[in-house]
XYZ file of C-alpha atoms in Angstrom:
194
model
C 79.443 37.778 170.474
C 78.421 38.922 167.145
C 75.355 39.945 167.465
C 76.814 42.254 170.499
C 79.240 43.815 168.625
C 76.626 44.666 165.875
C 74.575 46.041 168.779
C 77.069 48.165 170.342
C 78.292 49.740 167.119
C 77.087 53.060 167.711
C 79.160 53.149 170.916
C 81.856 51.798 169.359
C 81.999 54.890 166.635
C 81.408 57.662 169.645
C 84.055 56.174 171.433
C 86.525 56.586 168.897
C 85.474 59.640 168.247
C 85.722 60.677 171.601
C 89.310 59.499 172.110
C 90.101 61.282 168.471
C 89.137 64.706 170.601
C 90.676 63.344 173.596
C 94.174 62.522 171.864
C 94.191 66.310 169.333
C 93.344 68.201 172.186
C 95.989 66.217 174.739
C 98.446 64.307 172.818
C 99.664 63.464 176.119
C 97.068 61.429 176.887
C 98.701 58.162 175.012
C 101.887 58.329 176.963
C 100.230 58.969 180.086
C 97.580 55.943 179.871
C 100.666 53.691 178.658
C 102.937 55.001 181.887
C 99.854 54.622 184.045
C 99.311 51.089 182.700
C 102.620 49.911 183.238
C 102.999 51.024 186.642
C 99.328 48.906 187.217
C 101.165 45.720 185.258
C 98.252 45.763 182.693
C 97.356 46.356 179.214
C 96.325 50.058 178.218
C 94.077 48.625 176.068
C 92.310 46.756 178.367
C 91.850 50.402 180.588
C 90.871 52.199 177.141
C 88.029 49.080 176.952
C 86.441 49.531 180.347
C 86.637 53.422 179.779
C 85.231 53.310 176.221
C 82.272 50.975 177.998
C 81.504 53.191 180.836
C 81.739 56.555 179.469
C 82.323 56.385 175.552
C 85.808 57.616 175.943
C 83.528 61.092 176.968
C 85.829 62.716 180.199
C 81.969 64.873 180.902
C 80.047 61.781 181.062
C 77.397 61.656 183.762
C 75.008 58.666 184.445
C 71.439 60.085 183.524
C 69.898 57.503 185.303
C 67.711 59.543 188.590
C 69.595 59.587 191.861
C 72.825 58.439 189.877
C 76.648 60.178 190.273
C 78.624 58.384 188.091
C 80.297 60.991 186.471
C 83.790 60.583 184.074
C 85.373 58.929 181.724
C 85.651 55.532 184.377
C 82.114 56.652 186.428
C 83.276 57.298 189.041
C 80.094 57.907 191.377
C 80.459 60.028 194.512
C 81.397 57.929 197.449
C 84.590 56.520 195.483
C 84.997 60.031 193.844
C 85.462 61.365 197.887
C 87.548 58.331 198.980
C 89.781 59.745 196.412
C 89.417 63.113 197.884
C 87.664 64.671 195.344
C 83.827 65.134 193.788
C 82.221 63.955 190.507
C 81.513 67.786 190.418
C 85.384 68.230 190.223
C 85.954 65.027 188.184
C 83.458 66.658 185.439
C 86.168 69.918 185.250
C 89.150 67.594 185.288
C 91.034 67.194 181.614
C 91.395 63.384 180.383
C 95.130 63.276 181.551
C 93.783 64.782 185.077
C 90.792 61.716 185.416
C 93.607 59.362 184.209
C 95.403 60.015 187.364
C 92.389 59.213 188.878
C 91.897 55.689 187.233
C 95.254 54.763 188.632
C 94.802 55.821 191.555
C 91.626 53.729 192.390
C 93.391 51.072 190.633
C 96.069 51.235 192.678
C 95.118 48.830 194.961
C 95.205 45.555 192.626
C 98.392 46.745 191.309
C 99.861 43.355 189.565
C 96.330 41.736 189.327
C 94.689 43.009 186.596
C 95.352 40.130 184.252
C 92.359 40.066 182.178
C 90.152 42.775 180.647
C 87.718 40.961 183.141
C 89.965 41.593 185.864
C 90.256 45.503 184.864
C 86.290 45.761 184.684
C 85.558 43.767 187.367
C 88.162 46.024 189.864
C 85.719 49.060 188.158
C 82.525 47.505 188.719
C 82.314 45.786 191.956
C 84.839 46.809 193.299
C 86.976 43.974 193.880
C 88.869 41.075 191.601
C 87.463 37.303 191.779
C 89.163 34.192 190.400
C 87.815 32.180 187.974
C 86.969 32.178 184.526
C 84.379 33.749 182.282
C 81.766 31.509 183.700
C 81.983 33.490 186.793
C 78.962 34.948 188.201
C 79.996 38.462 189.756
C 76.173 39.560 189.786
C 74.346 38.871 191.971
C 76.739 37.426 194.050
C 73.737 36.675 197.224
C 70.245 37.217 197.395
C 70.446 40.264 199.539
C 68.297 43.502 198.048
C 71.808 45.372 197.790
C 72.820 42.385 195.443
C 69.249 42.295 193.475
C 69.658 46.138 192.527
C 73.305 46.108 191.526
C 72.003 43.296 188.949
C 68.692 45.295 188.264
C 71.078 48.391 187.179
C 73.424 46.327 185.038
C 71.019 43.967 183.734
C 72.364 45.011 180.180
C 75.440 43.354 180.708
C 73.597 39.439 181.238
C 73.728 38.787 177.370
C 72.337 35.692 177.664
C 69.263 36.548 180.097
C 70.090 34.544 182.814
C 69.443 36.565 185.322
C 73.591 36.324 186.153
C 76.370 38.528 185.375
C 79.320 36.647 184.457
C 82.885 37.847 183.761
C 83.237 36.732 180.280
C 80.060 38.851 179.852
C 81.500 41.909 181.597
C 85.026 41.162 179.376
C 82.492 40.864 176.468
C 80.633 44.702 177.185
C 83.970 46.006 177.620
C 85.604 44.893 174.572
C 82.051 45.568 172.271
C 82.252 48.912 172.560
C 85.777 49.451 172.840
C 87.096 47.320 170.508
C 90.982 48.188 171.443
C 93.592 45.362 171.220
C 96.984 44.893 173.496
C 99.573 45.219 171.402
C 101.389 42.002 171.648
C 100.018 38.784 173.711
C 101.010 37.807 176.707
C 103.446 34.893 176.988
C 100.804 32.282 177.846
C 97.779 34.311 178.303
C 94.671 34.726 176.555
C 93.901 38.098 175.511
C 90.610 38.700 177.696
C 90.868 36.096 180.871
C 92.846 34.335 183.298
């Protein structure tokens, strides 16, 4: 864990940066990601981590990657970003407070489950919310090819080079770069899992 944190450093220092700019330029911002937070039932830190780790904390972030969309300050790419009735062309114009209302909105749907900063990520990345602890391999979940390349473009986040994405890793990428604590505990709950 140490030697990740020392590793993700740099994006640890943009972030911050980032959300400095983000918070001058829309105070608002704060109060809206604790509002938006509550109404999910989760920690705002835990939604500042899994921004910080997708995007920096940068609202004009766009996956460089060839034939990627991911595009804001969660990545969203374009299939979800037109679900939501909108375009990563349009999330790229949107102020932080406007994506925010975004976030919740694709979080919507595990309102009251996102116990864990793995939980929060995991909703993000896949897609969906899996029991278990931080052993839990979320990638690849099956041998299919669909399965091989979601691991092949996340291969970062399998720390230890099994060829597996768990959630304490994904928990673990999140919380590297973004560094952001809840404020208090939960009564019987560890910080970062189930």
């Amino acid at each position: 864990a140490l030697r990740m944190m020392a590793r993700s450093e740099a994006k640890h220092a943009r972030s911050r940066q980032n959300l400095i700019e983000i918070l001058r330029d829309q105070p608002n911002f704060w109060i809206e990601l604790q509002a938006i937070a509550k109404r999910l039932k989760t920690e705002p830190a835990w939604l500042l981590n899994v921004m910080a780790s997708e995007s920096l904390l940068d609202p004009k972030a766009r996956n460089g990657l060839p034939g990627q969309t991911a595009t804001g300050l969660l990545q969203f790419i374009e299939s979800t970003a037109r679900s939501m009735g909108t375009t990563t062309e349009a999330i790229r114009r949107m102020s932080p407070v406007e994506q925010l209302r975004l976030v919740e909105k694709y979080l919507t749907p595990f309102r009251g489950r996102l116990e864990s900063l793995a939980d929060v990520y995991l909703a993000v990345f896949r897609g969906f919310i899996v029991g278990g602890g931080d052993a839990t391999v979320i990638a690849p979940l099956d041998k299919s090819n669909k399965e091989a390349r979601v691991y092949s473009l996340n291969r970062w986040l399998d720390f230890d080079g099994d060829n597996k994405i768990t959630k304490g890793e994904l928990a673990l990428a999140a919380l590297s770069v973004g560094r952001f604590q809840p404020a208090a505990p939960r009564y019987g709950k560890s910080l970062y899992r189930n």
